[in-house]
Amino acid sequence: MKTAASLVIAAATLVMGTPVWAQFAKPEDAIKYRQSVMFLMSQHVGRIGAMVSGKAPYDAQAAVDNAALVAELSKRPWPAFVAGSDKGAIPTRAKTEIWVEQQKFKENQEKLMAETAKLLEAAKTNNLDNLKAAFGPTGGACKNCHDTYRKDV
Ligand code: ASC
């Protein structure tokens, strides 16, 4: 029975590509996972944004800590955009184009990872002007991808 089930899974994998249950039990787990990462990213980008805009005092160590987390989190949503998770038991704003324009979507991911890595380097200089200069391009990478691949509500 176990062998038969494994064979079915192996055959299905060959036919359909990497299925949703490769890493997530169900589509809504993948949706919840990527939304959770995005939420955390927005919180920590927001903390840097507050310093950059002068709404919060500049704290060099806090900038580094937040930027390090953002740089790490920027790598994490992508495996959760698995095939078959364009819909699930919970709502998703991910556009179906994500699964059609895979190369273009990947370029957007790489842009975000590159910009957040630069943001972290800028934060480590302990210089607010450097942080400000790197913040714009990071926000731009967030926005470009959202404009293209996130449904309006
Ligand atoms: C955030 C957040 C976004 C981006 C975007 C940047 O903090 O939640 O979606 O930054 O607003 O333009």
PDB file of N, CA, C and O and ligand atoms in Angstrom, residues 42 45-46 139 142-143 146, ligand 1:
ATOM      1  N   SER A  42       6.849  43.643   6.106  1.00  0.00           N
ATOM      2  CA  SER A  42       6.269  44.996   6.116  1.00  0.00           C
ATOM      3  C   SER A  42       6.479  45.662   7.479  1.00  0.00           C
ATOM      4  O   SER A  42       6.759  46.863   7.550  1.00  0.00           O
ATOM      5  N   VAL A  45      10.319  46.527   7.590  1.00  0.00           N
ATOM      6  CA  VAL A  45      10.595  47.611   6.633  1.00  0.00           C
ATOM      7  C   VAL A  45      10.016  48.904   7.206  1.00  0.00           C
ATOM      8  O   VAL A  45      10.650  49.966   7.160  1.00  0.00           O
ATOM      9  N   GLY A  46       8.822  48.794   7.783  1.00  0.00           N
ATOM     10  CA  GLY A  46       8.160  49.961   8.368  1.00  0.00           C
ATOM     11  C   GLY A  46       8.966  50.595   9.494  1.00  0.00           C
ATOM     12  O   GLY A  46       8.998  51.826   9.630  1.00  0.00           O
ATOM     13  N   GLY A 139      12.072  49.920  -1.256  1.00  0.00           N
ATOM     14  CA  GLY A 139      10.628  50.152  -1.375  1.00  0.00           C
ATOM     15  C   GLY A 139      10.170  50.028  -2.819  1.00  0.00           C
ATOM     16  O   GLY A 139       9.083  49.506  -3.089  1.00  0.00           O
ATOM     17  N   CYS A 142       9.705  46.398  -3.668  1.00  0.00           N
ATOM     18  CA  CYS A 142       8.434  45.910  -3.095  1.00  0.00           C
ATOM     19  C   CYS A 142       7.282  46.334  -4.006  1.00  0.00           C
ATOM     20  O   CYS A 142       6.439  45.523  -4.400  1.00  0.00           O
ATOM     21  N   LYS A 143       7.286  47.632  -4.321  1.00  0.00           N
ATOM     22  CA  LYS A 143       6.163  48.232  -5.050  1.00  0.00           C
ATOM     23  C   LYS A 143       6.046  47.681  -6.471  1.00  0.00           C
ATOM     24  O   LYS A 143       4.934  47.331  -6.896  1.00  0.00           O
ATOM     25  N   HIS A 146       4.525  44.282  -6.348  1.00  0.00           N
ATOM     26  CA  HIS A 146       3.116  44.355  -5.937  1.00  0.00           C
ATOM     27  C   HIS A 146       2.248  44.912  -7.064  1.00  0.00           C
ATOM     28  O   HIS A 146       1.161  44.402  -7.327  1.00  0.00           O
TER      29      HIS A 146
HETATM   30  C1  ASC B   1       6.096  48.157   3.002  1.00  0.00           C
HETATM   31  C2  ASC B   1       5.002  47.387   2.567  1.00  0.00           C
HETATM   32  C3  ASC B   1       4.986  47.386   1.230  1.00  0.00           C
HETATM   33  C4  ASC B   1       6.134  48.164   0.722  1.00  0.00           C
HETATM   34  C5  ASC B   1       5.711  49.202  -0.245  1.00  0.00           C
HETATM   35  C6  ASC B   1       6.891  50.004  -0.727  1.00  0.00           C
HETATM   36  O1  ASC B   1       6.418  48.350   4.153  1.00  0.00           O
HETATM   37  O2  ASC B   1       4.104  46.755   3.313  1.00  0.00           O
HETATM   38  O3  ASC B   1       4.145  46.793   0.446  1.00  0.00           O
HETATM   39  O4  ASC B   1       6.771  48.677   1.891  1.00  0.00           O
HETATM   40  O5  ASC B   1       4.799  50.061   0.342  1.00  0.00           O
HETATM   41  O6  ASC B   1       6.507  50.900  -1.707  1.00  0.00           O
END
